[in-house]
Coordinates of C-alpha atoms in Angstrom, one line a residue:
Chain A
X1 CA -27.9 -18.1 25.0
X2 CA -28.2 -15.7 21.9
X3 CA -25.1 -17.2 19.5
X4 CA -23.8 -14.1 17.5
X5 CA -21.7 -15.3 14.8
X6 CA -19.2 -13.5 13.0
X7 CA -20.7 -12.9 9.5
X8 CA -23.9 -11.4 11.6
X9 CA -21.1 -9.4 13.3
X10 CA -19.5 -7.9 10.5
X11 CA -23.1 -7.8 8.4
X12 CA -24.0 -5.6 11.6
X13 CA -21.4 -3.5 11.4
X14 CA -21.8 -3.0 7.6
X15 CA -24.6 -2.1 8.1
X16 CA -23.5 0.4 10.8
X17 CA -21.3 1.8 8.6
X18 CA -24.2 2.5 5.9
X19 CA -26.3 4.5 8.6
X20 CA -23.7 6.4 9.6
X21 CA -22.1 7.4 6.2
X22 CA -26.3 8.0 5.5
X23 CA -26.9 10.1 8.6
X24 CA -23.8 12.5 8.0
X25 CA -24.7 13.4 4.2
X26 CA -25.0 17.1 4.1
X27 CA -26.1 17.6 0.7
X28 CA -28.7 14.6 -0.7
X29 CA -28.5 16.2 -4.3
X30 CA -25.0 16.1 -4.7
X31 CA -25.0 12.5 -2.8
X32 CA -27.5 11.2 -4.9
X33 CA -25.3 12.7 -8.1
X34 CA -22.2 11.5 -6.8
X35 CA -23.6 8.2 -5.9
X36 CA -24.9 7.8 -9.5
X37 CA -21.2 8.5 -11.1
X38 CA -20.2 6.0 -9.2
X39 CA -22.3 3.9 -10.2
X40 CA -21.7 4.4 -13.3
X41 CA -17.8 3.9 -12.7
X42 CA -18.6 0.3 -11.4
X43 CA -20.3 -0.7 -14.2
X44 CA -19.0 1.2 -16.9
X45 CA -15.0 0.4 -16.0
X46 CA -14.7 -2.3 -12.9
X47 CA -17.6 -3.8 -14.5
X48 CA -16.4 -4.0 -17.6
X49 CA -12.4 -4.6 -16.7
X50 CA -13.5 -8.0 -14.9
X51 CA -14.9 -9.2 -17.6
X52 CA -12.6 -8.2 -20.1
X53 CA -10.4 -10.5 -22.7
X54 CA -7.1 -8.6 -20.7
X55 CA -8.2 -9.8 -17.4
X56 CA -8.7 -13.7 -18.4
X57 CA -5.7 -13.7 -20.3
X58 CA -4.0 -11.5 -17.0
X59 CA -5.2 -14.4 -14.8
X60 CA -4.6 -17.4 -17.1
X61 CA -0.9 -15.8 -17.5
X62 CA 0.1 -15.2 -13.7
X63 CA -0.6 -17.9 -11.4
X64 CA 2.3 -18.3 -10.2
X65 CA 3.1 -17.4 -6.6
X66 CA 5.3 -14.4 -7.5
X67 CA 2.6 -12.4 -9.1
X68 CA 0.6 -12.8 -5.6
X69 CA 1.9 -9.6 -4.4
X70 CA 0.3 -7.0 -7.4
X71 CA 0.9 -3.8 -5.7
X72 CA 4.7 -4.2 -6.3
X73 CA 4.4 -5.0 -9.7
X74 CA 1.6 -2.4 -10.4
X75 CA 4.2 0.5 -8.5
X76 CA 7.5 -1.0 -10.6
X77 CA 5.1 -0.8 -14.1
X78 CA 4.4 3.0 -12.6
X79 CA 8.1 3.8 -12.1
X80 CA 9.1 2.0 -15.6
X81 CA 6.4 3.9 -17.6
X82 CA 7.9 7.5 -16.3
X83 CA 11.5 6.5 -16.4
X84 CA 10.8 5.4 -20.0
X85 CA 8.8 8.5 -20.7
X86 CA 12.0 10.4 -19.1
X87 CA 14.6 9.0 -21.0
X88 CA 12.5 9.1 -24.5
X89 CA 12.5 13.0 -23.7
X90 CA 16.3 13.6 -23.2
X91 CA 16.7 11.7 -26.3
X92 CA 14.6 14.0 -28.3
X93 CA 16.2 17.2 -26.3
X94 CA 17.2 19.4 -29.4
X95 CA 18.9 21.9 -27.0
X96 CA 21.4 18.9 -25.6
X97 CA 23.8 17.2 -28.1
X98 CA 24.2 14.0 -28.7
X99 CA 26.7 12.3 -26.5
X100 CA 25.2 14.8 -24.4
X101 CA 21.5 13.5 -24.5
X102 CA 23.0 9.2 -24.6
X103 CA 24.8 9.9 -21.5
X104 CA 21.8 11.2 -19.6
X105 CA 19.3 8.5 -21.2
X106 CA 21.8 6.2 -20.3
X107 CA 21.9 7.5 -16.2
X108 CA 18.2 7.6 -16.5
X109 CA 18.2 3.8 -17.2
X110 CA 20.8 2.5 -14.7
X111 CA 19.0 4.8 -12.0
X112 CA 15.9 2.9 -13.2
X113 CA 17.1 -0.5 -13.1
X114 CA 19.0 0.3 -9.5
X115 CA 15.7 1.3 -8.2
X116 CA 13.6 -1.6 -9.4
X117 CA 16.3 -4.3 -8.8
X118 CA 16.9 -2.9 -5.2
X119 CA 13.2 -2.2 -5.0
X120 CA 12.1 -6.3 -5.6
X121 CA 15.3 -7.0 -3.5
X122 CA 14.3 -4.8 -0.1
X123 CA 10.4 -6.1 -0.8
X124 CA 11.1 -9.8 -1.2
X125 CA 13.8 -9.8 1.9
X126 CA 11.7 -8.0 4.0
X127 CA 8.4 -11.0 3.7
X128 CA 9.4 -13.2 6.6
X129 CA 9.8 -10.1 9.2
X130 CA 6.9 -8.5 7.7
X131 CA 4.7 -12.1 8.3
X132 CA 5.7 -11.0 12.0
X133 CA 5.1 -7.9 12.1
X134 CA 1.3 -8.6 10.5
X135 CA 1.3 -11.3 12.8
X136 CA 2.1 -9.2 16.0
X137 CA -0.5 -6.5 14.3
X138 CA -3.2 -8.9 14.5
X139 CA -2.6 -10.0 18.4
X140 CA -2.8 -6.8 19.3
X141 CA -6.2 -6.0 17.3
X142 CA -7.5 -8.9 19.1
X143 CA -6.5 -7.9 22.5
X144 CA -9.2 -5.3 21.8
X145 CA -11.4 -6.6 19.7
X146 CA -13.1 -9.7 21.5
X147 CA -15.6 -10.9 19.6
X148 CA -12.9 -11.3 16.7
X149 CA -11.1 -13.7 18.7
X150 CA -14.0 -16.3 18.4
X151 CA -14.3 -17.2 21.5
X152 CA -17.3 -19.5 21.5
X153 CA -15.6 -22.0 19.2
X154 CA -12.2 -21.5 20.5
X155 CA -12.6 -20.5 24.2
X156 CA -10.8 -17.7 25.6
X157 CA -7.6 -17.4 24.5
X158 CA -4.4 -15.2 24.9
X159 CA -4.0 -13.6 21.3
X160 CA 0.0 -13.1 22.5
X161 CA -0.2 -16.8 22.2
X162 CA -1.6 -16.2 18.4
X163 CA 1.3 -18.3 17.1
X164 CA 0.5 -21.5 19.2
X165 CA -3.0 -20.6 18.1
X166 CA -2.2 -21.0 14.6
X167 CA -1.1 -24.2 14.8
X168 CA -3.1 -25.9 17.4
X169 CA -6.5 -24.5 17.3
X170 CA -8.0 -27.9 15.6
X171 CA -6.9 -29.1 18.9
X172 CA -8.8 -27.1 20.9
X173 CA -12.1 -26.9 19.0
X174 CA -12.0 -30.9 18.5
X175 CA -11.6 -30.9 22.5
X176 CA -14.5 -28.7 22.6
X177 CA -16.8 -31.2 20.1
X178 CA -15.9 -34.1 22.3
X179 CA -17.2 -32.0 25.6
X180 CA -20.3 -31.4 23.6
X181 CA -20.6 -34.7 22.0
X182 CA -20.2 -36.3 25.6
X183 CA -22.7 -33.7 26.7
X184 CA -25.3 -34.7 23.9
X185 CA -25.8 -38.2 25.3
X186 CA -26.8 -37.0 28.3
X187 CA -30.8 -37.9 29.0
X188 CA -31.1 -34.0 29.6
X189 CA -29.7 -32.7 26.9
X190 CA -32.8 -30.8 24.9
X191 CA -30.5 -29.8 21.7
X192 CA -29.9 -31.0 18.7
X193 CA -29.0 -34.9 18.9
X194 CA -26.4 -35.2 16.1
X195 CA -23.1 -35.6 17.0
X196 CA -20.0 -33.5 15.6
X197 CA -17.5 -34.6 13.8
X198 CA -13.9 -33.8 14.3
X199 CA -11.8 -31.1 12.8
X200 CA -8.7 -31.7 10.3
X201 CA -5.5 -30.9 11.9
X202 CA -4.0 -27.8 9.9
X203 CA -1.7 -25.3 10.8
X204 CA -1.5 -21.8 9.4
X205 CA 1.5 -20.5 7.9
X206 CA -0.1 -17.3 8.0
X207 CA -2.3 -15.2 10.0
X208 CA -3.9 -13.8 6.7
X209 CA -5.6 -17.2 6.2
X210 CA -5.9 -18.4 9.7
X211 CA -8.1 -14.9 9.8
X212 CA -9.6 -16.1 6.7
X213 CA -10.9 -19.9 7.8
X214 CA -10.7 -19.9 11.3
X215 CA -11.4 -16.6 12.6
X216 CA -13.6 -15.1 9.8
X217 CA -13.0 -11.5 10.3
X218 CA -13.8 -9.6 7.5
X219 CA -12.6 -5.6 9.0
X220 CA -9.4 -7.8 10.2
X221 CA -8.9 -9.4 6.6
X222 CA -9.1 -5.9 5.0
X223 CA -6.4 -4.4 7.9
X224 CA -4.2 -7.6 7.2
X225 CA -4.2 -7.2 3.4
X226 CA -3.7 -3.1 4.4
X227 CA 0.1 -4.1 6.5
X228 CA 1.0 -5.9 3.0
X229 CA -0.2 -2.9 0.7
X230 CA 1.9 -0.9 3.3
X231 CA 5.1 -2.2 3.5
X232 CA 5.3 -2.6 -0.4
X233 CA 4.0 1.0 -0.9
X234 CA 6.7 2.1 1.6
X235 CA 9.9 -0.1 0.1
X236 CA 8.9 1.2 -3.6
X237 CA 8.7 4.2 -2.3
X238 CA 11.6 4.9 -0.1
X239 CA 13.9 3.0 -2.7
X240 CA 12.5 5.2 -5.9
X241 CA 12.7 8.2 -4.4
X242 CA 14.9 8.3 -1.2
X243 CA 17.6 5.6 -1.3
X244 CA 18.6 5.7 -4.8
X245 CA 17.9 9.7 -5.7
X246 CA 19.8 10.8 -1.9
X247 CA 21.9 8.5 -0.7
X248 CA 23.2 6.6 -3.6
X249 CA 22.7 9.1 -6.5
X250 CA 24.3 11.8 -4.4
X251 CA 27.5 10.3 -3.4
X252 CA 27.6 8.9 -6.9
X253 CA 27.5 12.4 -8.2
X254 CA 30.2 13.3 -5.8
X255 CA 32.5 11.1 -6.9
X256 CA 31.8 11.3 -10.5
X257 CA 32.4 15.5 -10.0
X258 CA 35.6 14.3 -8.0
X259 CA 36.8 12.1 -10.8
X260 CA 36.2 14.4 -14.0
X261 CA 37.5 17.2 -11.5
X262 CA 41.0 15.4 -11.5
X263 CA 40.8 14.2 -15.3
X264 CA 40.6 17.5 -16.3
X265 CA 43.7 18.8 -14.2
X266 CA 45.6 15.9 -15.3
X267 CA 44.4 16.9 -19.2
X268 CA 45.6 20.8 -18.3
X269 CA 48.8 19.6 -16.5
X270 CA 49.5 17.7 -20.6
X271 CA 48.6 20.6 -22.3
X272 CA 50.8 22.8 -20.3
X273 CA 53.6 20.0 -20.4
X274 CA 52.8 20.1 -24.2
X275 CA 53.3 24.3 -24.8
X276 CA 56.5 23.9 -22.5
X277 CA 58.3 21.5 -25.0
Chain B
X1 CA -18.1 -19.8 27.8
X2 CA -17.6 -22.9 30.5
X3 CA -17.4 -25.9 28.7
X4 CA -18.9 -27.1 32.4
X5 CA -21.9 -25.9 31.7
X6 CA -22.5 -28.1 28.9
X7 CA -25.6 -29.5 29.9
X8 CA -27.3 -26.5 29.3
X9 CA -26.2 -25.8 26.1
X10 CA -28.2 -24.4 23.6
X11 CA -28.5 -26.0 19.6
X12 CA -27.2 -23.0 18.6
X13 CA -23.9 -23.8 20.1
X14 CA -23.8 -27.1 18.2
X15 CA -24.6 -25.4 14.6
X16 CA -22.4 -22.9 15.0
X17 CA -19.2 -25.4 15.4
X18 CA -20.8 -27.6 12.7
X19 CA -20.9 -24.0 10.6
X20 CA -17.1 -24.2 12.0
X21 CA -16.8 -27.8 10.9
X22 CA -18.6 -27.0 7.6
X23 CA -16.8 -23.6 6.5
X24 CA -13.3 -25.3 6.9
X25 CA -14.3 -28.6 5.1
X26 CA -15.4 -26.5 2.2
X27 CA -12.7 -24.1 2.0
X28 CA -10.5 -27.2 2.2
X29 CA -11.8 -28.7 -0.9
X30 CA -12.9 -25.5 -2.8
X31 CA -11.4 -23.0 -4.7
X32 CA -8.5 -21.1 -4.0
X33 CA -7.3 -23.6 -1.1
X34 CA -3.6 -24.7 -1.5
X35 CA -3.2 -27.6 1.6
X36 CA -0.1 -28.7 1.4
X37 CA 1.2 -31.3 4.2
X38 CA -1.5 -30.4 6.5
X39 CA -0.3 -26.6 6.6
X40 CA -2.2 -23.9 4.9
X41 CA -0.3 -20.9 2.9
X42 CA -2.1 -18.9 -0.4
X43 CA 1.1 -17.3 -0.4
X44 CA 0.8 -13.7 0.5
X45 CA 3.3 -13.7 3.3
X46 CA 6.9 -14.9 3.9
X47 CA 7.7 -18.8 4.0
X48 CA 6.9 -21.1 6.8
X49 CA 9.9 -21.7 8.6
X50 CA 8.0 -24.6 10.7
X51 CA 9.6 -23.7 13.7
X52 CA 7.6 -22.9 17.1
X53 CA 7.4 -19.7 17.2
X54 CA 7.2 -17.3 20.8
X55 CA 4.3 -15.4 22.7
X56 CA 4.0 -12.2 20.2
X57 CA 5.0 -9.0 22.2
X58 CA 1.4 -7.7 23.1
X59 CA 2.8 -5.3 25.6
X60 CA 2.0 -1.7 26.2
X61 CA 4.8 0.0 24.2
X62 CA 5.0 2.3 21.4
X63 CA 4.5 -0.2 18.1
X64 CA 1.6 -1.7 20.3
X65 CA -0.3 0.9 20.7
X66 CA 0.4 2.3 17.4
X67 CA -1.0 -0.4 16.3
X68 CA -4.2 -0.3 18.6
X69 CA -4.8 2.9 17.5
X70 CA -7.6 4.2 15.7
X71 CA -5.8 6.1 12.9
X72 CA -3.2 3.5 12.3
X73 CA -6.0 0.9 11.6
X74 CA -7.9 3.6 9.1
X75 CA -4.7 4.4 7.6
X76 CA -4.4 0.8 7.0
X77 CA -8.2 0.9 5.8
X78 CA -6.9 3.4 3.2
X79 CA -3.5 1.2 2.4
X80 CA -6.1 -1.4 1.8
X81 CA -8.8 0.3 -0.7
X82 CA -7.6 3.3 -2.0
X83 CA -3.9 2.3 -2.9
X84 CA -3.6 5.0 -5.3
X85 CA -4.3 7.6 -2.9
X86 CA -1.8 5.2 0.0
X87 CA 0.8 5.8 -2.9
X88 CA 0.6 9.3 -3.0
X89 CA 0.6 10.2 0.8
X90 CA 3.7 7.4 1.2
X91 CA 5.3 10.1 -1.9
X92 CA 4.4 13.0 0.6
X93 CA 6.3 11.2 3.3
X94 CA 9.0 10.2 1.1
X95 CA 10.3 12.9 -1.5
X96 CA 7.9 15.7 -0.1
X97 CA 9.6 15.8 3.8
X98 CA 12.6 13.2 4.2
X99 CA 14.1 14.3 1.0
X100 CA 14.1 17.7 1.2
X101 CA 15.6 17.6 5.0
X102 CA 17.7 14.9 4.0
X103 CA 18.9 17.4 0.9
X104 CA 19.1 20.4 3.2
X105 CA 21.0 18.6 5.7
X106 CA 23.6 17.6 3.2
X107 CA 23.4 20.8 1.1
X108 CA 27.2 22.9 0.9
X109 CA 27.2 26.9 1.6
X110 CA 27.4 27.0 -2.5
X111 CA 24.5 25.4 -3.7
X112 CA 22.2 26.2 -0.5
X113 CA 20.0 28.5 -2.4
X114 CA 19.6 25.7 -5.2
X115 CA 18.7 23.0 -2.4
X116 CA 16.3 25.5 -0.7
X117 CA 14.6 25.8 -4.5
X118 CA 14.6 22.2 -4.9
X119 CA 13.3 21.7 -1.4
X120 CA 10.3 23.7 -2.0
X121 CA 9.4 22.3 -5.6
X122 CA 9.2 18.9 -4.0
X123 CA 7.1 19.8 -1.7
X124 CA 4.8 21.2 -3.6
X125 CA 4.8 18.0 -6.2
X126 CA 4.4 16.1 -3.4
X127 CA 1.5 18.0 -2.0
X128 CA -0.3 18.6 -5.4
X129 CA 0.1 15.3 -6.2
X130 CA -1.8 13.6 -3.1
X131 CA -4.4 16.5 -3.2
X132 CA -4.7 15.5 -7.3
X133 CA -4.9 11.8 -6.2
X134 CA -6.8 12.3 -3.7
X135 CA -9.8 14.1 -5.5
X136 CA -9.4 12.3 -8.7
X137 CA -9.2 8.5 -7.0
X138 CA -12.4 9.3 -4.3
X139 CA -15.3 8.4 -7.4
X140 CA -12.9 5.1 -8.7
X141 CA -12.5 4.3 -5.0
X142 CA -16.0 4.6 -3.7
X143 CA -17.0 2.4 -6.8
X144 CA -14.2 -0.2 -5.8
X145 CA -16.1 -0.2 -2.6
X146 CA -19.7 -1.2 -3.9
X147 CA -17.8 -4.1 -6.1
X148 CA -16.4 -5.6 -2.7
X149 CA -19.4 -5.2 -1.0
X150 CA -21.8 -6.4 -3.4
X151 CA -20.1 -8.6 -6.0
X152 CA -22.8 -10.8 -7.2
X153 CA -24.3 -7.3 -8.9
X154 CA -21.2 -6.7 -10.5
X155 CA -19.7 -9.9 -11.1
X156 CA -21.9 -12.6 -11.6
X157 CA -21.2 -15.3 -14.1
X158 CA -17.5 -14.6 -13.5
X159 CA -17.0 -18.0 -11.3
X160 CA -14.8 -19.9 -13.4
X161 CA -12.3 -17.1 -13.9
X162 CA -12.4 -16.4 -10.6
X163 CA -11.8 -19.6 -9.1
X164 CA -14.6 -19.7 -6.7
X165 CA -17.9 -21.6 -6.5
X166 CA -20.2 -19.0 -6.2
X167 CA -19.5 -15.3 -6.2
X168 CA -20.1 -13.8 -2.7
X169 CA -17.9 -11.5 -0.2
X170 CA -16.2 -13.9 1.5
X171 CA -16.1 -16.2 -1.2
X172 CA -13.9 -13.5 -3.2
X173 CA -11.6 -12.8 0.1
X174 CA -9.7 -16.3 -0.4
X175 CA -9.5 -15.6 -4.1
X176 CA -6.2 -15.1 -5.5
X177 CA -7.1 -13.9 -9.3
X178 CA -9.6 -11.8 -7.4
X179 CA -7.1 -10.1 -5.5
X180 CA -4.7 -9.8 -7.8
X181 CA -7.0 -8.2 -10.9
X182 CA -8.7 -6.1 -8.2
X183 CA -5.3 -4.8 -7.4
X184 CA -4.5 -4.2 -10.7
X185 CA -8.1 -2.5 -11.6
X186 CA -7.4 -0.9 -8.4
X187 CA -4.3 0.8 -9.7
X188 CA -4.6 1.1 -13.5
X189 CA -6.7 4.2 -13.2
X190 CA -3.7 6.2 -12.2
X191 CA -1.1 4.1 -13.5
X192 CA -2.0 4.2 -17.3
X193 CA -4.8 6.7 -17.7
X194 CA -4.5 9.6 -15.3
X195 CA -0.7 10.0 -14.7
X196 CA 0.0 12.1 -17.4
X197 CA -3.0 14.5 -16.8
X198 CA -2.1 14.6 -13.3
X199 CA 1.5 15.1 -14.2
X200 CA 0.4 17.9 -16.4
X201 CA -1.5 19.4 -13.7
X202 CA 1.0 19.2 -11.3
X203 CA 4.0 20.1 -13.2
X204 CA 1.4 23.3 -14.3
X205 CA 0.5 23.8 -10.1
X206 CA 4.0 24.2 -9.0
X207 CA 4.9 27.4 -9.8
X208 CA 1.7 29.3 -8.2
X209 CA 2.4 27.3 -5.1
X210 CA 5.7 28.2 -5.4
X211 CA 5.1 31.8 -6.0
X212 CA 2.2 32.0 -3.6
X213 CA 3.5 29.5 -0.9
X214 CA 7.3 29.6 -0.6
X215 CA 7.5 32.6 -2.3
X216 CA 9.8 31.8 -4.7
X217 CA 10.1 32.2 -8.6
X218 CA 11.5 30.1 -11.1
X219 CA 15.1 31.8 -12.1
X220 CA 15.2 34.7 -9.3
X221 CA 16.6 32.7 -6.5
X222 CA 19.6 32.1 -9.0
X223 CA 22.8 34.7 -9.1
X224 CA 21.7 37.2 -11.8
X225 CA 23.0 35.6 -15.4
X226 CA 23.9 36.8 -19.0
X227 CA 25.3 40.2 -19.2
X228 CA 24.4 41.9 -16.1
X229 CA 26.4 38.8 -14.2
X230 CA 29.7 40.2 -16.3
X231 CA 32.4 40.6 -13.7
X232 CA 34.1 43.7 -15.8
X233 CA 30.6 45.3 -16.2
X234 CA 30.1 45.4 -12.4
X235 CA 33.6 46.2 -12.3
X236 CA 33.1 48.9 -14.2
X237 CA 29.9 50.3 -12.6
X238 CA 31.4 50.0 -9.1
X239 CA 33.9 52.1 -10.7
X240 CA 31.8 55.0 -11.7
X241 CA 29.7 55.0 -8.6
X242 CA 33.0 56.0 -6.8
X243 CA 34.4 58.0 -9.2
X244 CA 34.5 62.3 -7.8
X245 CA 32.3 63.7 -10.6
X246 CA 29.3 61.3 -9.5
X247 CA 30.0 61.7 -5.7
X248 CA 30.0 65.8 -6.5
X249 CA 26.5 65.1 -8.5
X250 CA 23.6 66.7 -6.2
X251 CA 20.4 65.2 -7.5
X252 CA 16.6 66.1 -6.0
X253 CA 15.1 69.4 -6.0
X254 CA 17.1 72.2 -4.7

């Protein structure tokens, strides 16, 4: 029996992926150009970034667990550096006075903070359901994508079951070395001789590394890291420039507009009191 | 496979659970491994609560198959390796459709005109902006791409700082500093260098699209202002249009 294991799998379909892109190039020339820039790209600024005096001192200065998540951090810098550039703006506005141009810096920074505050807030609340959801995700890409589920070193399981998976799998691979170890000492047995040792018991908090150890998907590590990328993209998003700007901003408008509305009737009503006397 | 049918089984069999057996004994003591009371986290993902948890929902409804589907798993793909671009199209989404409707929706009879106007300039930022993105990011992405698929070319010597033992594919997958600087190389590009450019171009877009598009121009969807708006001038003119020497006026040819 022909044993197909994952990396050949996903080395196959790599290399799939090559032809095709190869076979659907319409214009070589401009390929071959465009292939070159980036080329140039990888060395001249990925290259280059990797091994630069910023990204040792970057890694030497974050290992701690909360900088794991960089596409939150990299969106809030984003947000922060065209906030900033907002606010410096209104406070140079010649056509706006003073009070005029501190008040409006001023809104620009609270909206700011709001944002990223509520921003970290919704992301970091949201982990544990999100772990489902990737989890849930990943069952179902298994349900059609068989050979991912490793079945010849974990038989045929039920990926709804992915949970009990997680945790147990040593189980069932170490009761799959014992079948084969018990199998070697038989006088027929034309293999290899050796027997196999047992599996550590380990269970996986998440699917992310159980993918990464157990399963050894690569197109399902890149889809996995793709739900995380995903939710934080969407969060950021829908709190920078939906929650806050619509539905907080605009009743917060309202009210303010309601407020100076009746401040200034109140002011009129003195005045008027005032010219009476 | 039948585990009955053991008798027959090939060596291949055997080296590919010892590969099993190998793989996990390495990754145990290697690099980038955080074991921790015989349960395995690199921290990505929510806390383990520790608890058993129930069959995941693998049934044939909506979410399911949305997530079985082709274009959700490519648009995960792009979510993946070519954030920048991800960002943009989550902005379309966002401020370019749920805004505007939401804006619309809640817009009074008085400043319709002005949430219409506002409607249609964040459209088109949103648009221009993941078309900009889009273009700009495809060279910076497609090199991304050959780093990830062939890092010893690219990042050989580069062990130590990336806390692995050798530099391969899947050695890099388990890496945390290797996600987290590729994340940030990733997103740099369009987070330091190219978002004023592109917010240069974009802010200089708008009005064509706006003119050409929407067909609106800055200014004109406004109430007329400055002297023309004066209530006694329009007062007045209404005044002379109806007054009996004009209406007695016979212009044209006779």
């Amino acid at each position: 029996m022909k044993v197909i294991s994952t990396q050949l799998y996903n080395q196959n379909y790599s290399a799939n992926r090559k032809s095709y892109n190869s076979k659907n190039t319409t214009a070589p020339q401009f390929t071959g150009k465009y292939d070159q820039f980036t080329e140039w790209i990888a060395n001249n600024y990925y290259k280059r970034f990797y091994n630069s005096k910023f990204a040792k001192s970057f890694i030497n200065n974050t290992k701690g667990k909360k900088w794991n998540n960089m596409t939150t951090h990299m969106s809030a810098l984003g947000s922060t550096l065209i906030s900033g550039m907002y606010i410096v703006r209104t406070l140079q506005n010649d056509k706006l006075d003073v009070e005029k141009r501190k008040t409006l810096a001023l809104n620009d920074l609270m909206v700011w903070a709001l944002s990223t505050l509520g921003a970290y807030f919704m992301d970091a609340k949201l982990g544990n359901w999100w772990n489902g959801v990737t989890t849930r995700f990943t069952a179902n890409y298994l349900m059609d994508n068989k050979k991912a589920k490793r079945v010849r070193t974990l038989g045929d399981w039920d990926p709804a079951n992915i949970n009990d998976m997680m945790n147990n799998w040593h189980e069932k691979v170490n009761a799959r070395i014992d079948k084969i170890n018990e199998a070697i000492k038989s006088p027929d047995y034309k293999g290899a001789r050796k027997p196999l040792e047992k599996v550590e018991a380990a269970a996986y908090k998440n699917v992310r590394d159980f993918n990464l150890d157990v399963l050894k998907n690569r197109k399902l590590t890149t889809l996995i890291d793709g739900m995380g990328v995903l939710k934080s993209l969407f969060v950021f998003g829908m709190v920078y420039r939906y929650i806050v700007p619509v539905l907080v901003m605009k009743p917060a408008n309202m009210i303010g507009n309601y407020y100076h509305k009746k401040q200034a009737e109140k002011a009129q009503a003195a005045q008027e009191a005032q010219q009476a006397k | 496979m039948k585990i009955d049918s053991i008798k027959n089984y090939p060596a291949g069999y055997v080296s590919q659970t010892n590969k099993l057996k190998h793989d996990y004994e390495h990754e145990k003591h290697g690099a980038g491994m955080h074991r921790e009371n015989e349960s395995v986290n690199r921290g990505y993902y929510g806390s383990f609560t520790g608890k058993e948890k129930a069959a995941v929902n693998v049934g044939n409804n909506f979410v399911n198959k949305t997530f079985r589907s082709n274009w959700f798993q490519k648009l995960l793909h792009v979510f993946e390796e070519k954030t920048v671009v991800a960002s943009t199209l989550v902005a379309l989404i966002v401020a370019g459709v749920a805004r505007p409707a939401t804006n619309l929706v809640m817009a009074g009879k008085e400043d319709r005109e002005d949430s219409i106007y506002a409607a249609s300039h964040a459209i088109s930022s949103a648009i221009i902006g993941f078309i900009v993105s889009s273009i700009v990011m495809a060279p910076f992405d497609k090199a991304f791409r050959k780093i990830k698929e062939d890092p010893k070319k690219y990042l050989q010597g580069l062990e130590e700082l990336l806390d692995v033992k050798e530099i391969g594919k899947r050695k890099l997958e388990k890496s945390v500093p290797y996600k987290k600087i590729s994340k940030v190389a990733q997103m740099i590009p369009d987070t330091l260098i190219l978002g004023v450019p592109k917010a240069m171009l974009t802010i200089a877009l708008i009005p064509p699209i706006l003119k050409y598009v929407f067909h609106l121009e800055k200014g004109k969807h406004k109430a007329p202002q400055g002297p023309d708006a004066n209530p006694d001038k329009q007062k007045y003119v209404e005044k002379l249009i109806k007054a009996p020497t004009l209406k007695a006026f016979k212009g044209g040819d006779k």
